[in-house]
Amino acid sequence: MKYLKRFNEGESTDYDFYMSIYDPLDKFVVGAYMIIEESEKSITVLNLQEREDTRSFFADGKVPYTFLPYKVILPKSQIEVLGPVDNIEGLNWIKIPYWLVKNNPGLKIIRVKGEKRFSNNSIFNKPLKPEMIDDNVKKYLSFTDKDPRSIINLESIIK
């Protein structure tokens, strides 16, 4: 489980945006998600699972990647919102029981580090379709990908 980092008791509680933190004693996972909807008993979170495109490149050195958006409904009684992610507006650290993460692949954190740019080259046989993109996905992308051409590439899918 490359996307999951083990939490050790002596370590600081600084979380890593690029992966989930697993606590084996309490059996919970902490990850960064965007809360898009909230009701009395549940919250809906958005998670973009990014995958690097190793078959192409950009001349300026930015890493090409694609993503799949996942919207997951979580029961408020089972989770805990720990607070906002530093330096990334709109995302929150959420503590989720391990069994819930294990049973829901949409909660898996997969993110590309470094300078990156969105490219919809479908190397994973799951192309990003226009119906998968809404305002929340655009907002999430604007928080996590600072390259202005990424939004332009995303807009080209919708047209």
mmCIF file of C-alpha atoms in Angstrom, residues 71-147:
data_model
loop_
_atom_site.group_PDB
_atom_site.id
_atom_site.type_symbol
_atom_site.label_atom_id
_atom_site.label_comp_id
_atom_site.label_asym_id
_atom_site.label_seq_id
_atom_site.Cartn_x
_atom_site.Cartn_y
_atom_site.Cartn_z
ATOM 1 C CA LYS A 71 -17.497 11.517 -4.543
ATOM 2 C CA VAL A 72 -17.990 9.533 -1.358
ATOM 3 C CA ILE A 73 -20.680 9.883 1.305
ATOM 4 C CA LEU A 74 -19.305 9.425 4.818
ATOM 5 C CA PRO A 75 -21.367 8.980 7.994
ATOM 6 C CA LYS A 76 -20.669 11.776 10.490
ATOM 7 C CA SER A 77 -20.908 9.307 13.364
ATOM 8 C CA GLN A 78 -17.879 7.377 12.038
ATOM 9 C CA ILE A 79 -15.527 10.187 10.986
ATOM 10 C CA GLU A 80 -13.897 13.280 12.450
ATOM 11 C CA VAL A 81 -13.006 16.470 10.572
ATOM 12 C CA LEU A 82 -9.664 17.529 12.068
ATOM 13 C CA GLY A 83 -9.324 20.900 10.368
ATOM 14 C CA PRO A 84 -8.132 22.611 7.192
ATOM 15 C CA VAL A 85 -5.061 21.559 5.220
ATOM 16 C CA ASP A 86 -2.292 24.149 5.525
ATOM 17 C CA ASN A 87 -1.588 26.127 2.329
ATOM 18 C CA ILE A 88 -4.379 24.398 0.376
ATOM 19 C CA GLU A 89 -7.658 26.243 0.660
ATOM 20 C CA GLY A 90 -10.825 24.168 0.585
ATOM 21 C CA LEU A 91 -9.394 20.828 1.739
ATOM 22 C CA ASN A 92 -9.729 19.323 5.215
ATOM 23 C CA TRP A 93 -7.987 16.587 7.142
ATOM 24 C CA ILE A 94 -10.523 13.870 7.863
ATOM 25 C CA LYS A 95 -10.040 10.930 10.228
ATOM 26 C CA ILE A 96 -11.801 7.830 8.836
ATOM 27 C CA PRO A 97 -11.970 4.273 10.196
ATOM 28 C CA TYR A 98 -9.660 1.938 8.301
ATOM 29 C CA TRP A 99 -12.444 -0.507 7.401
ATOM 30 C CA LEU A 100 -14.325 2.305 5.645
ATOM 31 C CA VAL A 101 -11.272 3.281 3.576
ATOM 32 C CA LYS A 102 -10.524 -0.352 2.772
ATOM 33 C CA ASN A 103 -14.084 -0.972 1.527
ATOM 34 C CA ASN A 104 -14.250 2.194 -0.572
ATOM 35 C CA PRO A 105 -11.584 2.633 -3.287
ATOM 36 C CA GLY A 106 -12.690 6.246 -3.838
ATOM 37 C CA LEU A 107 -11.099 7.212 -0.510
ATOM 38 C CA LYS A 108 -7.622 6.052 -1.550
ATOM 39 C CA ILE A 109 -5.235 9.037 -1.764
ATOM 40 C CA ILE A 110 -3.158 8.993 -4.970
ATOM 41 C CA ARG A 111 -1.507 12.299 -5.839
ATOM 42 C CA VAL A 112 1.352 13.413 -8.067
ATOM 43 C CA LYS A 113 4.079 15.448 -6.357
ATOM 44 C CA GLY A 114 5.984 18.341 -7.866
ATOM 45 C CA GLU A 115 5.330 20.554 -10.855
ATOM 46 C CA LYS A 116 2.452 18.993 -12.784
ATOM 47 C CA ARG A 117 -0.091 19.728 -15.498
ATOM 48 C CA PHE A 118 -3.361 17.993 -16.220
ATOM 49 C CA SER A 119 -3.500 16.093 -19.498
ATOM 50 C CA ASN A 120 -6.405 13.860 -20.476
ATOM 51 C CA ASN A 121 -4.338 11.214 -22.224
ATOM 52 C CA SER A 122 -6.135 8.123 -21.105
ATOM 53 C CA ILE A 123 -3.430 5.590 -20.376
ATOM 54 C CA PHE A 124 -5.555 3.870 -17.752
ATOM 55 C CA ASN A 125 -8.467 2.885 -20.048
ATOM 56 C CA LYS A 126 -10.764 5.154 -18.050
ATOM 57 C CA PRO A 127 -10.949 8.480 -19.864
ATOM 58 C CA LEU A 128 -12.239 11.475 -18.008
ATOM 59 C CA LYS A 129 -15.683 12.182 -19.440
ATOM 60 C CA PRO A 130 -17.483 15.561 -19.484
ATOM 61 C CA GLU A 131 -20.237 14.288 -17.172
ATOM 62 C CA MET A 132 -17.588 13.575 -14.497
ATOM 63 C CA ILE A 133 -16.610 17.245 -14.338
ATOM 64 C CA ASP A 134 -18.580 19.764 -12.316
ATOM 65 C CA ASP A 135 -17.803 23.014 -10.498
ATOM 66 C CA ASN A 136 -16.487 21.143 -7.455
ATOM 67 C CA VAL A 137 -13.972 19.225 -9.578
ATOM 68 C CA LYS A 138 -12.780 22.484 -11.176
ATOM 69 C CA LYS A 139 -12.475 24.111 -7.759
ATOM 70 C CA TYR A 140 -10.543 21.130 -6.352
ATOM 71 C CA LEU A 141 -8.181 21.183 -9.338
ATOM 72 C CA SER A 142 -7.586 24.918 -8.918
ATOM 73 C CA PHE A 143 -6.557 24.278 -5.276
ATOM 74 C CA THR A 144 -4.178 21.395 -5.980
ATOM 75 C CA ASP A 145 -2.750 22.260 -9.423
ATOM 76 C CA LYS A 146 -1.400 25.791 -9.796
ATOM 77 C CA ASP A 147 -0.691 25.497 -13.538
#
